[in-house]
PDB file of C-alpha atoms and ligand atoms in Angstrom:
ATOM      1  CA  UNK A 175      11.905  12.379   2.442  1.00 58.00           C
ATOM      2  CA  UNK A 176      15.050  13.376   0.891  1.00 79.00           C
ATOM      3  CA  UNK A 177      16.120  14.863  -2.116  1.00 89.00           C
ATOM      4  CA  UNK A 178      17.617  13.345  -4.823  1.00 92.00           C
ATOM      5  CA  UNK A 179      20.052  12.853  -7.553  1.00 95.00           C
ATOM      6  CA  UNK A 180      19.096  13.654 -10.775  1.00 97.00           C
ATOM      7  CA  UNK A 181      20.632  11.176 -13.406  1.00 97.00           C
ATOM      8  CA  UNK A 182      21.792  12.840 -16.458  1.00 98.00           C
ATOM      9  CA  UNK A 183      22.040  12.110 -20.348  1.00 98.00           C
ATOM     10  CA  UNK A 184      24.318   8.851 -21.023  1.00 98.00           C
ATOM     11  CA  UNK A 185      22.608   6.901 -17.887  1.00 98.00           C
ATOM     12  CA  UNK A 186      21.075   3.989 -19.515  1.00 98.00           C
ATOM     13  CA  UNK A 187      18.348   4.255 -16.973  1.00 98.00           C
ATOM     14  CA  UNK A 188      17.235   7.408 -18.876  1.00 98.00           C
ATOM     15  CA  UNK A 189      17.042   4.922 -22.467  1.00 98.00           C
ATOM     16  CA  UNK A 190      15.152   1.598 -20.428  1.00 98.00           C
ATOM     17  CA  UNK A 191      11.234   1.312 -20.789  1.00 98.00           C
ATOM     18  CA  UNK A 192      10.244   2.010 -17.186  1.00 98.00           C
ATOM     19  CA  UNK A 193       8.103  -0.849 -15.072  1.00 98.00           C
ATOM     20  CA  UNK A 194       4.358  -0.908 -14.457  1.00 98.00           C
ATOM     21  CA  UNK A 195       4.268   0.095 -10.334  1.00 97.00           C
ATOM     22  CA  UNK A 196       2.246  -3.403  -9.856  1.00 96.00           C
ATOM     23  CA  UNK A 197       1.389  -1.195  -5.961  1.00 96.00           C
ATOM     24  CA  UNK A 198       0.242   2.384  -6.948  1.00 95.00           C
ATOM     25  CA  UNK A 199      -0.335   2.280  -3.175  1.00 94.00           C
ATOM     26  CA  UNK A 200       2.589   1.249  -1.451  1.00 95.00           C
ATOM     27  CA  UNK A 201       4.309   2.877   0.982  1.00 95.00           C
ATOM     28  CA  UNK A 202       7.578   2.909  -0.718  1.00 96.00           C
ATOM     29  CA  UNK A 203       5.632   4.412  -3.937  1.00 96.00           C
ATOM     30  CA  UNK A 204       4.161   7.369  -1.935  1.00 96.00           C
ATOM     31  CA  UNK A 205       8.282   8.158  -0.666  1.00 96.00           C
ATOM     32  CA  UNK A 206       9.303   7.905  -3.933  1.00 96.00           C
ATOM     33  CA  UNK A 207       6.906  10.670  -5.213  1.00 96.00           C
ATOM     34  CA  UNK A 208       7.654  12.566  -2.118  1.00 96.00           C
ATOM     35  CA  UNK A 209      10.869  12.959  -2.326  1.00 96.00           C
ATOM     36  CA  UNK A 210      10.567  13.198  -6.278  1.00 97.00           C
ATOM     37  CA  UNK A 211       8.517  16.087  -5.704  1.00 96.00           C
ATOM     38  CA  UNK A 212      11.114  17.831  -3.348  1.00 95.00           C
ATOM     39  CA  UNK A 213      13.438  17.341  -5.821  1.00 96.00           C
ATOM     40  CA  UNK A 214      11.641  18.822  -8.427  1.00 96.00           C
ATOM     41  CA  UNK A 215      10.864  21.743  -6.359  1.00 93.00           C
ATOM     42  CA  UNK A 216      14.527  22.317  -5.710  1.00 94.00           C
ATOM     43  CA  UNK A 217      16.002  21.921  -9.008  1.00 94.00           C
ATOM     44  CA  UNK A 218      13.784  23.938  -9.869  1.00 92.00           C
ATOM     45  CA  UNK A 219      11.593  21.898 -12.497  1.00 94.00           C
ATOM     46  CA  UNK A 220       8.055  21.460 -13.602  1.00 95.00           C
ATOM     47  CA  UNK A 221       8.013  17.819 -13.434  1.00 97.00           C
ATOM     48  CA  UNK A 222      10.583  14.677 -13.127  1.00 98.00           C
ATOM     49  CA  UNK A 223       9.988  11.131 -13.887  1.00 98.00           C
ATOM     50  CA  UNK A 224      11.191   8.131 -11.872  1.00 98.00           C
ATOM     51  CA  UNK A 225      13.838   7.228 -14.631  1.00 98.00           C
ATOM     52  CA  UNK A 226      15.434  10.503 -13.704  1.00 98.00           C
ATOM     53  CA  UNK A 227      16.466   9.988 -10.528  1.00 97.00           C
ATOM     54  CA  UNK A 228      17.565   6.063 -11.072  1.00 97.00           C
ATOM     55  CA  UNK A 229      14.445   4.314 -10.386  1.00 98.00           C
ATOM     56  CA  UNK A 230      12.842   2.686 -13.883  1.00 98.00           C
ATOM     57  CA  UNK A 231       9.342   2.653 -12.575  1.00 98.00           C
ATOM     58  CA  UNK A 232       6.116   3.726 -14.461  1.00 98.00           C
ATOM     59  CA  UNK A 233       5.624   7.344 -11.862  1.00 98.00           C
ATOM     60  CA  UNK A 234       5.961  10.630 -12.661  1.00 98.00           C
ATOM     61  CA  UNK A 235       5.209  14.341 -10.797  1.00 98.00           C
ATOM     62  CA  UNK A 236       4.264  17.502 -11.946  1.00 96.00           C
ATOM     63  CA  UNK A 237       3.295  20.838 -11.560  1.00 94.00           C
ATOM     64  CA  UNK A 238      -0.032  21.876 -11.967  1.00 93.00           C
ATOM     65  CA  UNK A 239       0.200  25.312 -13.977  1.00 86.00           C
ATOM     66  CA  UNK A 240      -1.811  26.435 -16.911  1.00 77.00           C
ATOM     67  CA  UNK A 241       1.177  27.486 -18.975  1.00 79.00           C
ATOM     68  CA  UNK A 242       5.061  28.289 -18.136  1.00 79.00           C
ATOM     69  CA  UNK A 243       4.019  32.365 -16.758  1.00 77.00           C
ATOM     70  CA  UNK A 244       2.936  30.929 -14.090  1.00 75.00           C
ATOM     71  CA  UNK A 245       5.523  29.305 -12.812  1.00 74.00           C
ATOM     72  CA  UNK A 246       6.405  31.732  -9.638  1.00 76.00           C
ATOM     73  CA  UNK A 247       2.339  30.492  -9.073  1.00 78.00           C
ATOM     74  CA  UNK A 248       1.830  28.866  -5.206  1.00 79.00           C
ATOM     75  CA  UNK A 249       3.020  25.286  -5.789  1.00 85.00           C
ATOM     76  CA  UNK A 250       0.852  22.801  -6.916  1.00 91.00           C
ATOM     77  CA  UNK A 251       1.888  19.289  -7.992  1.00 94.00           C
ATOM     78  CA  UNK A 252       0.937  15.997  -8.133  1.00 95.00           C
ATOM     79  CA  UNK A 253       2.266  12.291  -8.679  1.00 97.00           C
ATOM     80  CA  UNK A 254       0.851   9.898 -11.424  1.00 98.00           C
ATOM     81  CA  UNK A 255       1.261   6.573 -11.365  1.00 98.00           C
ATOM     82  CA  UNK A 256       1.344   3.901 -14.487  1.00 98.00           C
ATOM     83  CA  UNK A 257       0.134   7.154 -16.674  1.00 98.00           C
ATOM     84  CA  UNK A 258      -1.266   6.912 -20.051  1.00 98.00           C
ATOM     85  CA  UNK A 259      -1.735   9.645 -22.463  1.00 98.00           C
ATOM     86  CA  UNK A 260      -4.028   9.326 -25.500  1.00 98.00           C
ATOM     87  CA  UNK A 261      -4.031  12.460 -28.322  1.00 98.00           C
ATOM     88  CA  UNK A 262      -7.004  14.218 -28.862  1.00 98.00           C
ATOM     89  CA  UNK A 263      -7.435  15.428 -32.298  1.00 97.00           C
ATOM     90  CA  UNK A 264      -4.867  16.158 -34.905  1.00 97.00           C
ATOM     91  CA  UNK A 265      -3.807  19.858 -32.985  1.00 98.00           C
ATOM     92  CA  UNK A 266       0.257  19.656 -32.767  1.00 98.00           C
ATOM     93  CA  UNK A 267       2.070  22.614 -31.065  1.00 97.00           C
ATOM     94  CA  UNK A 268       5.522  23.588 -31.301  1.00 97.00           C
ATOM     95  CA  UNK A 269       7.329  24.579 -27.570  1.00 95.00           C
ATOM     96  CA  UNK A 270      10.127  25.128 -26.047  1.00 94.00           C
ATOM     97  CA  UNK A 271      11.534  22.402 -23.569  1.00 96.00           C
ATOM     98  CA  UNK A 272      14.244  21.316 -21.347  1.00 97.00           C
ATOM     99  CA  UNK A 273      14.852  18.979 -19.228  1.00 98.00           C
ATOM    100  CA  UNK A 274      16.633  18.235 -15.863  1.00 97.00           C
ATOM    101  CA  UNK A 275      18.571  15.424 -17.346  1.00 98.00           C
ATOM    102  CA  UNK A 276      19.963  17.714 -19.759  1.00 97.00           C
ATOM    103  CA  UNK A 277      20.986  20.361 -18.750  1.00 95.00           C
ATOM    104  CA  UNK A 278      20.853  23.991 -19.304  1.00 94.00           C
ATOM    105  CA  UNK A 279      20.011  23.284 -23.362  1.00 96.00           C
ATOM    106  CA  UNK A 280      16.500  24.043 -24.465  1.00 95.00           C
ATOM    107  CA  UNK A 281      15.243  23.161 -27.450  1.00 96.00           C
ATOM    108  CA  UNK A 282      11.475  23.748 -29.855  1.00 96.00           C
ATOM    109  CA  UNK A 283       9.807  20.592 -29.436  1.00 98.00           C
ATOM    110  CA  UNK A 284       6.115  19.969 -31.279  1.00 98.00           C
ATOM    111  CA  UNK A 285       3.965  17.929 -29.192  1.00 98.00           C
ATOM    112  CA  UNK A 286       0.122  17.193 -29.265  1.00 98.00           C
ATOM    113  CA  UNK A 287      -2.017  19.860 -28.069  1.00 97.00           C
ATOM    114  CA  UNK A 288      -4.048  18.389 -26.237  1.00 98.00           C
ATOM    115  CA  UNK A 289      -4.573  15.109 -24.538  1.00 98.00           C
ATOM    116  CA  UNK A 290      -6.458  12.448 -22.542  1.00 98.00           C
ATOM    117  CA  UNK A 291      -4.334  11.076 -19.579  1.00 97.00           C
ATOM    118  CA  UNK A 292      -5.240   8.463 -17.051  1.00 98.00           C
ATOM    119  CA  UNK A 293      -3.455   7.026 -13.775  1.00 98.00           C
ATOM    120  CA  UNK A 294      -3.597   6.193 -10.269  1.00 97.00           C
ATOM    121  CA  UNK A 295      -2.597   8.901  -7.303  1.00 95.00           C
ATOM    122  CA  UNK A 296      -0.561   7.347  -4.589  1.00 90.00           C
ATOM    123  CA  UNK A 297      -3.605   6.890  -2.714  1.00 90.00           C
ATOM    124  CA  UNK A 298      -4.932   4.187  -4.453  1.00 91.00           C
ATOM    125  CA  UNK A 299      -7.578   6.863  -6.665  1.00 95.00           C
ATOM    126  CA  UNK A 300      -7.980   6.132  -9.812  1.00 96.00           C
ATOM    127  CA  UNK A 301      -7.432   9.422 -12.131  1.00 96.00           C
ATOM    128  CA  UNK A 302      -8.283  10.793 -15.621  1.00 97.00           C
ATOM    129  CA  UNK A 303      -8.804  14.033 -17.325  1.00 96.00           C
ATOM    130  CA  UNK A 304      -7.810  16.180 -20.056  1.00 96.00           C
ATOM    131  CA  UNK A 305      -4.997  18.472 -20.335  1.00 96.00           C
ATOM    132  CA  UNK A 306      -4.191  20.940 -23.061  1.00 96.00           C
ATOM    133  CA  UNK A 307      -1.149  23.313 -23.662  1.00 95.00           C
ATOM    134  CA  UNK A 308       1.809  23.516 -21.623  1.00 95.00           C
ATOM    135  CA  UNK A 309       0.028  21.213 -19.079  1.00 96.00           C
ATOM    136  CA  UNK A 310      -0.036  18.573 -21.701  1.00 97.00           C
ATOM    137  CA  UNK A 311       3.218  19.048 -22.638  1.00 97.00           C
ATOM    138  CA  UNK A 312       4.682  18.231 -19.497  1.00 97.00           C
ATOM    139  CA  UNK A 313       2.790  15.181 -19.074  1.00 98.00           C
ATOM    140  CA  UNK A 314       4.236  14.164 -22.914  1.00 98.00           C
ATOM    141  CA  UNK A 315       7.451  15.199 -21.815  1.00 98.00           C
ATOM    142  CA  UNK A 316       7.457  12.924 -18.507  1.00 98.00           C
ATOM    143  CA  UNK A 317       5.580  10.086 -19.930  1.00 98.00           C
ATOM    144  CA  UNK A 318       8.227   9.732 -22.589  1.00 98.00           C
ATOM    145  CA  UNK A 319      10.776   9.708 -19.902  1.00 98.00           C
ATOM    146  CA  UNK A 320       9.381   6.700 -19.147  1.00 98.00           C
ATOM    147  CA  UNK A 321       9.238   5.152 -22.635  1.00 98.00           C
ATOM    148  CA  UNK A 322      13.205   5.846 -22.491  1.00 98.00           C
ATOM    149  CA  UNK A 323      12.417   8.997 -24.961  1.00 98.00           C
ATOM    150  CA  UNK A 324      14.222  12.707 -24.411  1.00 98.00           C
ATOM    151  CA  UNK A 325      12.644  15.570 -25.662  1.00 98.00           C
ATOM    152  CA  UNK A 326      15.647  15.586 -28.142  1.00 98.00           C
ATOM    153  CA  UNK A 327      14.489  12.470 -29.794  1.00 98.00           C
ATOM    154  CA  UNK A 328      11.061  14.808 -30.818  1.00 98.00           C
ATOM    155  CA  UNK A 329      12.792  17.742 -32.375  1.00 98.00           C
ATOM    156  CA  UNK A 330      12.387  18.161 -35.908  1.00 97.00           C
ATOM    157  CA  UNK A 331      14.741  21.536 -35.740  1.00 96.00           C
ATOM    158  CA  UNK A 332      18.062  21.140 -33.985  1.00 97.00           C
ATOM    159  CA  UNK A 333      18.966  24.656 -35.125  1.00 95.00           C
ATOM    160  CA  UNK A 334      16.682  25.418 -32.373  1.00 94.00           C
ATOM    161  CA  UNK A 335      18.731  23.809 -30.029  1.00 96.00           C
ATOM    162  CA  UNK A 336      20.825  25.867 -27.589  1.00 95.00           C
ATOM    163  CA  UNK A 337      21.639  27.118 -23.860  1.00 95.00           C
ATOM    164  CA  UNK A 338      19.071  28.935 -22.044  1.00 89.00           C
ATOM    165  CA  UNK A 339      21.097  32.017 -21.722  1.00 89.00           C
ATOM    166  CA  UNK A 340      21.811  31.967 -25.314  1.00 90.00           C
ATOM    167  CA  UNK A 341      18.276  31.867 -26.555  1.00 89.00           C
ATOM    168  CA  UNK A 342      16.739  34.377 -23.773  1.00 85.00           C
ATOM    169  CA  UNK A 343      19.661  36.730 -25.313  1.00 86.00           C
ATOM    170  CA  UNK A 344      18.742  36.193 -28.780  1.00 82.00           C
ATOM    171  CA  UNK A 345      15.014  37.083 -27.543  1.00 55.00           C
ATOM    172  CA  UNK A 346      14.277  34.236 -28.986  1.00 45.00           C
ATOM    173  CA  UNK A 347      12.021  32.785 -26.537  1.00 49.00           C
ATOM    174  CA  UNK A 348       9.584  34.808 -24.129  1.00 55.00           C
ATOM    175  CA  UNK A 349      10.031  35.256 -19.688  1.00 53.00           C
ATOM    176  CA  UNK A 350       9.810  32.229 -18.064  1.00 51.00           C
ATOM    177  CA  UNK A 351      10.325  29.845 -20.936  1.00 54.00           C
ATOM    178  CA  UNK A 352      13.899  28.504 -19.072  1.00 54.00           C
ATOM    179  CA  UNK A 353      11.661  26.002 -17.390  1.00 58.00           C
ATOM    180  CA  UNK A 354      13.065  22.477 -17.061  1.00 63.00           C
ATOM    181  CA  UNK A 355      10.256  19.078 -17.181  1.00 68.00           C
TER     182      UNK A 355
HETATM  183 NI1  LIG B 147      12.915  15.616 -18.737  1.00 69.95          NI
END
């Protein structure tokens, strides 16, 4: 396990629609989302998508918070592989993202409130559930990473758009909201 380089903006990597992991179990999979998940950890983010760190495959990792004031929580995370995300309802919900590909801008971002996901754990178990809020965000925010979609490409207001030390000063956005996805 190792940590990794994050691949930024510009990377054409970060624009390519990402492979279906044809193995959710292999060994090399399960290293991958290791070491993804170190790296997450130490950037610090709340999730990171293969793309990011070079590697267009369909697998992504996450934390597991209810919602971005609990992000000094105990750690927990988890790796999805070949993801899907399905809306439920009509609910849309405007947030504040960023990302670890580009850096230290954040920016409002509406996203679906609340959605179905489905995908295999790197143990060969088949997963789905429902995820709502800032949980659901991240997983938008991830998936689309591997769609070759930024969180830029959702924004409807780029006067929104700024550096994190900007917008905390302006008291625009609330403690803890400088998380990256
Ligand atoms: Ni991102």
């Amino acid at each position: 396990m190792s940590l990794l380089p994050v691949v930024r903006m510009g990377a054409p990597v970060l624009r390519r629609v990402a492979t279906t992991v044809v193995d959710p179990t292999h060994p090399d999979i399960n290293a991958l989302a290791q070491s993804m998940m170190e790296t997450m950890v130490e950037a610090p983010g709340v999730g990171l998508a293969a793309p990011q760190i070079g590697s267009s495959l369909r697998l992504i990792v996450m934390r597991l918070i209810a919602d971005r004031s609990a992000v000094d929580e105990p750690l927990r995370m988890t790796a999805l592989i070949n993801p899907e995300l399905e809306p439920i309802g009509d609910a849309i919900e405007l947030g504040w993202e960023g990302c670890l590909s580009v850096p230290e801008l954040r920016g409002v971002v509406p996203r679906h409130a609340r959605i179905a996901y489905r995908g295999w754990l790197p143990d060969g178990r088949r997963v789905e559930g429902e995820a709502e809020g800032f949980q659901a965000r991240i997983l938008q925010h991830e998936v689309d990473h591997l769609d070759g979609i930024l969180y830029l490409d959702r924004m409807r207001d780029f006067a929104t758009l700024g550096y994190g030390p900007e917008i905390q000063a302006a008291a625009a956005v609330a403690q803890g909201e400088d998380t990256e996805l």
